[in-house]
Amino acid sequence: MVLWVSVRIQNPPGKRRFAFGVPVPTLLLCQWADMAEDVLTAAKWFPGVRNRLDFIPAAAIAAAIRQTARELSRSGPTDLVDVDVESPGGHRVQVKCLLR
């Protein structure tokens, strides 16, 4: 499964437009979260880092990201987010997040 994030910014006529799309495989998200957990585990060997990590539940956040990526890979193709906002000045922003 691939998580596809697309952002499109449209300005009033005569001005530049901007668009980009980023495909992220869910397997890659799982691997990044695993690597983050490994780094955080090794970082706890150092007292200065351990004191800072006590305030931030970074390992729990990495575990939650990994679990979310696994659940996304088990689900079928779906549209997760579709946001379309337009300002009175003619600026328009579209954000789409798809799972394919």
mmCIF file with all atom_site columns, N, CA, C and O in Angstrom, residues 52-88:
data_model
loop_
_atom_site.group_PDB
_atom_site.id
_atom_site.type_symbol
_atom_site.label_atom_id
_atom_site.label_alt_id
_atom_site.label_comp_id
_atom_site.label_asym_id
_atom_site.label_entity_id
_atom_site.label_seq_id
_atom_site.pdbx_PDB_ins_code
_atom_site.Cartn_x
_atom_site.Cartn_y
_atom_site.Cartn_z
_atom_site.occupancy
_atom_site.B_iso_or_equiv
_atom_site.pdbx_formal_charge
_atom_site.auth_seq_id
_atom_site.auth_comp_id
_atom_site.auth_asym_id
_atom_site.auth_atom_id
_atom_site.pdbx_PDB_model_num
ATOM 1   N N  . ARG A 1 52 ? 15.990  14.207 29.156 1.00 0.00 ? 52 ARG A N  1
ATOM 2   C CA . ARG A 1 52 ? 15.139  14.944 28.216 1.00 0.00 ? 52 ARG A CA 1
ATOM 3   C C  . ARG A 1 52 ? 14.025  14.065 27.665 1.00 0.00 ? 52 ARG A C  1
ATOM 4   O O  . ARG A 1 52 ? 12.924  14.532 27.402 1.00 0.00 ? 52 ARG A O  1
ATOM 5   N N  . LEU A 1 53 ? 14.325  12.777 27.442 1.00 0.00 ? 53 LEU A N  1
ATOM 6   C CA . LEU A 1 53 ? 13.305  11.876 26.887 1.00 0.00 ? 53 LEU A CA 1
ATOM 7   C C  . LEU A 1 53 ? 12.220  11.531 27.901 1.00 0.00 ? 53 LEU A C  1
ATOM 8   O O  . LEU A 1 53 ? 11.157  11.047 27.520 1.00 0.00 ? 53 LEU A O  1
ATOM 9   N N  . ASP A 1 54 ? 12.497  11.762 29.191 1.00 0.00 ? 54 ASP A N  1
ATOM 10  C CA . ASP A 1 54 ? 11.468  11.509 30.200 1.00 0.00 ? 54 ASP A CA 1
ATOM 11  C C  . ASP A 1 54 ? 10.292  12.470 30.058 1.00 0.00 ? 54 ASP A C  1
ATOM 12  O O  . ASP A 1 54 ? 9.174   12.145 30.430 1.00 0.00 ? 54 ASP A O  1
ATOM 13  N N  . PHE A 1 55 ? 10.531  13.661 29.500 1.00 0.00 ? 55 PHE A N  1
ATOM 14  C CA . PHE A 1 55 ? 9.473   14.657 29.345 1.00 0.00 ? 55 PHE A CA 1
ATOM 15  C C  . PHE A 1 55 ? 8.655   14.439 28.081 1.00 0.00 ? 55 PHE A C  1
ATOM 16  O O  . PHE A 1 55 ? 7.533   14.910 27.972 1.00 0.00 ? 55 PHE A O  1
ATOM 17  N N  . ILE A 1 56 ? 9.234   13.754 27.097 1.00 0.00 ? 56 ILE A N  1
ATOM 18  C CA . ILE A 1 56 ? 8.558   13.534 25.813 1.00 0.00 ? 56 ILE A CA 1
ATOM 19  C C  . ILE A 1 56 ? 8.360   12.030 25.611 1.00 0.00 ? 56 ILE A C  1
ATOM 20  O O  . ILE A 1 56 ? 9.336   11.289 25.606 1.00 0.00 ? 56 ILE A O  1
ATOM 21  N N  . PRO A 1 57 ? 7.139   11.571 25.431 1.00 0.00 ? 57 PRO A N  1
ATOM 22  C CA . PRO A 1 57 ? 6.929   10.133 25.216 1.00 0.00 ? 57 PRO A CA 1
ATOM 23  C C  . PRO A 1 57 ? 7.245   9.735  23.760 1.00 0.00 ? 57 PRO A C  1
ATOM 24  O O  . PRO A 1 57 ? 6.396   9.256  23.017 1.00 0.00 ? 57 PRO A O  1
ATOM 25  N N  . ALA A 1 58 ? 8.505   9.951  23.353 1.00 0.00 ? 58 ALA A N  1
ATOM 26  C CA . ALA A 1 58 ? 8.893   9.730  21.961 1.00 0.00 ? 58 ALA A CA 1
ATOM 27  C C  . ALA A 1 58 ? 8.761   8.269  21.554 1.00 0.00 ? 58 ALA A C  1
ATOM 28  O O  . ALA A 1 58 ? 8.343   7.966  20.433 1.00 0.00 ? 58 ALA A O  1
ATOM 29  N N  . ALA A 1 59 ? 9.114   7.348  22.433 1.00 0.00 ? 59 ALA A N  1
ATOM 30  C CA . ALA A 1 59 ? 9.003   5.928  22.096 1.00 0.00 ? 59 ALA A CA 1
ATOM 31  C C  . ALA A 1 59 ? 7.544   5.536  21.891 1.00 0.00 ? 59 ALA A C  1
ATOM 32  O O  . ALA A 1 59 ? 7.222   4.758  20.979 1.00 0.00 ? 59 ALA A O  1
ATOM 33  N N  . ALA A 1 60 ? 6.663   6.080  22.703 1.00 0.00 ? 60 ALA A N  1
ATOM 34  C CA . ALA A 1 60 ? 5.237   5.786  22.545 1.00 0.00 ? 60 ALA A CA 1
ATOM 35  C C  . ALA A 1 60 ? 4.693   6.373  21.250 1.00 0.00 ? 60 ALA A C  1
ATOM 36  O O  . ALA A 1 60 ? 3.859   5.764  20.577 1.00 0.00 ? 60 ALA A O  1
ATOM 37  N N  . ILE A 1 61 ? 5.190   7.541  20.870 1.00 0.00 ? 61 ILE A N  1
ATOM 38  C CA . ILE A 1 61 ? 4.768   8.163  19.611 1.00 0.00 ? 61 ILE A CA 1
ATOM 39  C C  . ILE A 1 61 ? 5.238   7.325  18.424 1.00 0.00 ? 61 ILE A C  1
ATOM 40  O O  . ILE A 1 61 ? 4.479   7.080  17.488 1.00 0.00 ? 61 ILE A O  1
ATOM 41  N N  . ALA A 1 62 ? 6.497   6.864  18.459 1.00 0.00 ? 62 ALA A N  1
ATOM 42  C CA . ALA A 1 62 ? 7.018   6.021  17.379 1.00 0.00 ? 62 ALA A CA 1
ATOM 43  C C  . ALA A 1 62 ? 6.239   4.710  17.294 1.00 0.00 ? 62 ALA A C  1
ATOM 44  O O  . ALA A 1 62 ? 5.931   4.232  16.194 1.00 0.00 ? 62 ALA A O  1
ATOM 45  N N  . ALA A 1 63 ? 5.898   4.118  18.425 1.00 0.00 ? 63 ALA A N  1
ATOM 46  C CA . ALA A 1 63 ? 5.112   2.883  18.423 1.00 0.00 ? 63 ALA A CA 1
ATOM 47  C C  . ALA A 1 63 ? 3.719   3.126  17.845 1.00 0.00 ? 63 ALA A C  1
ATOM 48  O O  . ALA A 1 63 ? 3.188   2.291  17.100 1.00 0.00 ? 63 ALA A O  1
ATOM 49  N N  . ALA A 1 64 ? 3.121   4.265  18.164 1.00 0.00 ? 64 ALA A N  1
ATOM 50  C CA . ALA A 1 64 ? 1.797   4.591  17.627 1.00 0.00 ? 64 ALA A CA 1
ATOM 51  C C  . ALA A 1 64 ? 1.850   4.800  16.115 1.00 0.00 ? 64 ALA A C  1
ATOM 52  O O  . ALA A 1 64 ? 0.946   4.369  15.388 1.00 0.00 ? 64 ALA A O  1
ATOM 53  N N  . ILE A 1 65 ? 2.907   5.434  15.623 1.00 0.00 ? 65 ILE A N  1
ATOM 54  C CA . ILE A 1 65 ? 3.064   5.623  14.177 1.00 0.00 ? 65 ILE A CA 1
ATOM 55  C C  . ILE A 1 65 ? 3.215   4.276  13.483 1.00 0.00 ? 65 ILE A C  1
ATOM 56  O O  . ILE A 1 65 ? 2.614   4.027  12.439 1.00 0.00 ? 65 ILE A O  1
ATOM 57  N N  . ARG A 1 66 ? 4.023   3.396  14.075 1.00 0.00 ? 66 ARG A N  1
ATOM 58  C CA . ARG A 1 66 ? 4.212   2.064  13.492 1.00 0.00 ? 66 ARG A CA 1
ATOM 59  C C  . ARG A 1 66 ? 2.895   1.289  13.453 1.00 0.00 ? 66 ARG A C  1
ATOM 60  O O  . ARG A 1 66 ? 2.539   0.683  12.444 1.00 0.00 ? 66 ARG A O  1
ATOM 61  N N  . GLN A 1 67 ? 2.148   1.321  14.537 1.00 0.00 ? 67 GLN A N  1
ATOM 62  C CA . GLN A 1 67 ? 0.863   0.610  14.582 1.00 0.00 ? 67 GLN A CA 1
ATOM 63  C C  . GLN A 1 67 ? -0.133  1.207  13.585 1.00 0.00 ? 67 GLN A C  1
ATOM 64  O O  . GLN A 1 67 ? -0.865  0.474  12.920 1.00 0.00 ? 67 GLN A O  1
ATOM 65  N N  . THR A 1 68 ? -0.154  2.523  13.453 1.00 0.00 ? 68 THR A N  1
ATOM 66  C CA . THR A 1 68 ? -1.048  3.171  12.485 1.00 0.00 ? 68 THR A CA 1
ATOM 67  C C  . THR A 1 68 ? -0.679  2.773  11.061 1.00 0.00 ? 68 THR A C  1
ATOM 68  O O  . THR A 1 68 ? -1.560  2.485  10.242 1.00 0.00 ? 68 THR A O  1
ATOM 69  N N  . ALA A 1 69 ? 0.610   2.742  10.757 1.00 0.00 ? 69 ALA A N  1
ATOM 70  C CA . ALA A 1 69 ? 1.048   2.343  9.411  1.00 0.00 ? 69 ALA A CA 1
ATOM 71  C C  . ALA A 1 69 ? 0.675   0.891  9.129  1.00 0.00 ? 69 ALA A C  1
ATOM 72  O O  . ALA A 1 69 ? 0.263   0.559  8.009  1.00 0.00 ? 69 ALA A O  1
ATOM 73  N N  . ARG A 1 70 ? 0.786   0.036  10.112 1.00 0.00 ? 70 ARG A N  1
ATOM 74  C CA . ARG A 1 70 ? 0.387   -1.378 9.921  1.00 0.00 ? 70 ARG A CA 1
ATOM 75  C C  . ARG A 1 70 ? -1.109  -1.501 9.668  1.00 0.00 ? 70 ARG A C  1
ATOM 76  O O  . ARG A 1 70 ? -1.539  -2.273 8.813  1.00 0.00 ? 70 ARG A O  1
ATOM 77  N N  . GLU A 1 71 ? -1.891  -0.747 10.413 1.00 0.00 ? 71 GLU A N  1
ATOM 78  C CA . GLU A 1 71 ? -3.340  -0.796 10.205 1.00 0.00 ? 71 GLU A CA 1
ATOM 79  C C  . GLU A 1 71 ? -3.725  -0.230 8.839  1.00 0.00 ? 71 GLU A C  1
ATOM 80  O O  . GLU A 1 71 ? -4.628  -0.747 8.184  1.00 0.00 ? 71 GLU A O  1
ATOM 81  N N  . LEU A 1 72 ? -3.052  0.818  8.412  1.00 0.00 ? 72 LEU A N  1
ATOM 82  C CA . LEU A 1 72 ? -3.325  1.382  7.088  1.00 0.00 ? 72 LEU A CA 1
ATOM 83  C C  . LEU A 1 72 ? -2.992  0.384  5.987  1.00 0.00 ? 72 LEU A C  1
ATOM 84  O O  . LEU A 1 72 ? -3.696  0.293  4.978  1.00 0.00 ? 72 LEU A O  1
ATOM 85  N N  . SER A 1 73 ? -1.893  -0.359 6.163  1.00 0.00 ? 73 SER A N  1
ATOM 86  C CA . SER A 1 73 ? -1.509  -1.325 5.132  1.00 0.00 ? 73 SER A CA 1
ATOM 87  C C  . SER A 1 73 ? -2.483  -2.491 5.065  1.00 0.00 ? 73 SER A C  1
ATOM 88  O O  . SER A 1 73 ? -2.608  -3.130 4.029  1.00 0.00 ? 73 SER A O  1
ATOM 89  N N  . ARG A 1 74 ? -3.184  -2.777 6.143  1.00 0.00 ? 74 ARG A N  1
ATOM 90  C CA . ARG A 1 74 ? -4.178  -3.858 6.149  1.00 0.00 ? 74 ARG A CA 1
ATOM 91  C C  . ARG A 1 74 ? -5.506  -3.443 5.521  1.00 0.00 ? 74 ARG A C  1
ATOM 92  O O  . ARG A 1 74 ? -6.261  -4.275 5.052  1.00 0.00 ? 74 ARG A O  1
ATOM 93  N N  . SER A 1 75 ? -5.797  -2.150 5.533  1.00 0.00 ? 75 SER A N  1
ATOM 94  C CA . SER A 1 75 ? -7.066  -1.686 4.966  1.00 0.00 ? 75 SER A CA 1
ATOM 95  C C  . SER A 1 75 ? -6.938  -1.593 3.450  1.00 0.00 ? 75 SER A C  1
ATOM 96  O O  . SER A 1 75 ? -5.844  -1.597 2.896  1.00 0.00 ? 75 SER A O  1
ATOM 97  N N  . GLY A 1 76 ? -8.034  -1.461 2.796  1.00 0.00 ? 76 GLY A N  1
ATOM 98  C CA . GLY A 1 76 ? -8.032  -1.356 1.348  1.00 0.00 ? 76 GLY A CA 1
ATOM 99  C C  . GLY A 1 76 ? -7.847  0.078  0.891  1.00 0.00 ? 76 GLY A C  1
ATOM 100 O O  . GLY A 1 76 ? -7.716  0.997  1.698  1.00 0.00 ? 76 GLY A O  1
ATOM 101 N N  . PRO A 1 77 ? -7.842  0.294  -0.425 1.00 0.00 ? 77 PRO A N  1
ATOM 102 C CA . PRO A 1 77 ? -7.712  1.653  -0.957 1.00 0.00 ? 77 PRO A CA 1
ATOM 103 C C  . PRO A 1 77 ? -8.851  2.551  -0.475 1.00 0.00 ? 77 PRO A C  1
ATOM 104 O O  . PRO A 1 77 ? -10.026 2.149  -0.499 1.00 0.00 ? 77 PRO A O  1
ATOM 105 N N  . THR A 1 78 ? -8.497  3.724  -0.018 1.00 0.00 ? 78 THR A N  1
ATOM 106 C CA . THR A 1 78 ? -9.500  4.646  0.504  1.00 0.00 ? 78 THR A CA 1
ATOM 107 C C  . THR A 1 78 ? -8.985  6.084  0.440  1.00 0.00 ? 78 THR A C  1
ATOM 108 O O  . THR A 1 78 ? -7.795  6.310  0.332  1.00 0.00 ? 78 THR A O  1
ATOM 109 N N  . ASP A 1 79 ? -9.888  7.035  0.494  1.00 0.00 ? 79 ASP A N  1
ATOM 110 C CA . ASP A 1 79 ? -9.539  8.449  0.582  1.00 0.00 ? 79 ASP A CA 1
ATOM 111 C C  . ASP A 1 79 ? -9.573  8.837  2.053  1.00 0.00 ? 79 ASP A C  1
ATOM 112 O O  . ASP A 1 79 ? -10.623 8.789  2.688  1.00 0.00 ? 79 ASP A O  1
ATOM 113 N N  . LEU A 1 80 ? -8.437  9.223  2.604  1.00 0.00 ? 80 LEU A N  1
ATOM 114 C CA . LEU A 1 80 ? -8.349  9.546  4.026  1.00 0.00 ? 80 LEU A CA 1
ATOM 115 C C  . LEU A 1 80 ? -8.726  10.994 4.308  1.00 0.00 ? 80 LEU A C  1
ATOM 116 O O  . LEU A 1 80 ? -9.503  11.271 5.211  1.00 0.00 ? 80 LEU A O  1
ATOM 117 N N  . VAL A 1 81 ? -8.151  11.929 3.545  1.00 0.00 ? 81 VAL A N  1
ATOM 118 C CA . VAL A 1 81 ? -8.388  13.351 3.778  1.00 0.00 ? 81 VAL A CA 1
ATOM 119 C C  . VAL A 1 81 ? -8.593  14.027 2.429  1.00 0.00 ? 81 VAL A C  1
ATOM 120 O O  . VAL A 1 81 ? -7.874  13.761 1.474  1.00 0.00 ? 81 VAL A O  1
ATOM 121 N N  . ASP A 1 82 ? -9.581  14.910 2.361  1.00 0.00 ? 82 ASP A N  1
ATOM 122 C CA . ASP A 1 82 ? -9.818  15.710 1.158  1.00 0.00 ? 82 ASP A CA 1
ATOM 123 C C  . ASP A 1 82 ? -10.289 17.081 1.617  1.00 0.00 ? 82 ASP A C  1
ATOM 124 O O  . ASP A 1 82 ? -11.447 17.259 1.987  1.00 0.00 ? 82 ASP A O  1
ATOM 125 N N  . VAL A 1 83 ? -9.365  18.042 1.624  1.00 0.00 ? 83 VAL A N  1
ATOM 126 C CA . VAL A 1 83 ? -9.653  19.397 2.109  1.00 0.00 ? 83 VAL A CA 1
ATOM 127 C C  . VAL A 1 83 ? -9.509  20.370 0.943  1.00 0.00 ? 83 VAL A C  1
ATOM 128 O O  . VAL A 1 83 ? -8.533  20.332 0.208  1.00 0.00 ? 83 VAL A O  1
ATOM 129 N N  . ASP A 1 84 ? -10.488 21.236 0.775  1.00 0.00 ? 84 ASP A N  1
ATOM 130 C CA . ASP A 1 84 ? -10.470 22.243 -0.280 1.00 0.00 ? 84 ASP A CA 1
ATOM 131 C C  . ASP A 1 84 ? -10.934 23.559 0.341  1.00 0.00 ? 84 ASP A C  1
ATOM 132 O O  . ASP A 1 84 ? -12.090 23.689 0.739  1.00 0.00 ? 84 ASP A O  1
ATOM 133 N N  . VAL A 1 85 ? -10.005 24.529 0.454  1.00 0.00 ? 85 VAL A N  1
ATOM 134 C CA . VAL A 1 85 ? -10.297 25.796 1.119  1.00 0.00 ? 85 VAL A CA 1
ATOM 135 C C  . VAL A 1 85 ? -9.992  26.928 0.145  1.00 0.00 ? 85 VAL A C  1
ATOM 136 O O  . VAL A 1 85 ? -8.977  26.922 -0.533 1.00 0.00 ? 85 VAL A O  1
ATOM 137 N N  . GLU A 1 86 ? -10.903 27.919 0.098  1.00 0.00 ? 86 GLU A N  1
ATOM 138 C CA . GLU A 1 86 ? -10.688 29.077 -0.757 1.00 0.00 ? 86 GLU A CA 1
ATOM 139 C C  . GLU A 1 86 ? -10.909 30.346 0.059  1.00 0.00 ? 86 GLU A C  1
ATOM 140 O O  . GLU A 1 86 ? -11.876 30.469 0.794  1.00 0.00 ? 86 GLU A O  1
ATOM 141 N N  . SER A 1 87 ? -9.976  31.298 -0.080 1.00 0.00 ? 87 SER A N  1
ATOM 142 C CA . SER A 1 87 ? -10.081 32.562 0.639  1.00 0.00 ? 87 SER A CA 1
ATOM 143 C C  . SER A 1 87 ? -10.832 33.572 -0.229 1.00 0.00 ? 87 SER A C  1
ATOM 144 O O  . SER A 1 87 ? -10.940 33.403 -1.440 1.00 0.00 ? 87 SER A O  1
ATOM 145 N N  . PRO A 1 88 ? -11.345 34.649 0.368  1.00 0.00 ? 88 PRO A N  1
ATOM 146 C CA . PRO A 1 88 ? -12.039 35.669 -0.419 1.00 0.00 ? 88 PRO A CA 1
ATOM 147 C C  . PRO A 1 88 ? -11.135 36.335 -1.468 1.00 0.00 ? 88 PRO A C  1
ATOM 148 O O  . PRO A 1 88 ? -11.620 36.831 -2.473 1.00 0.00 ? 88 PRO A O  1
#
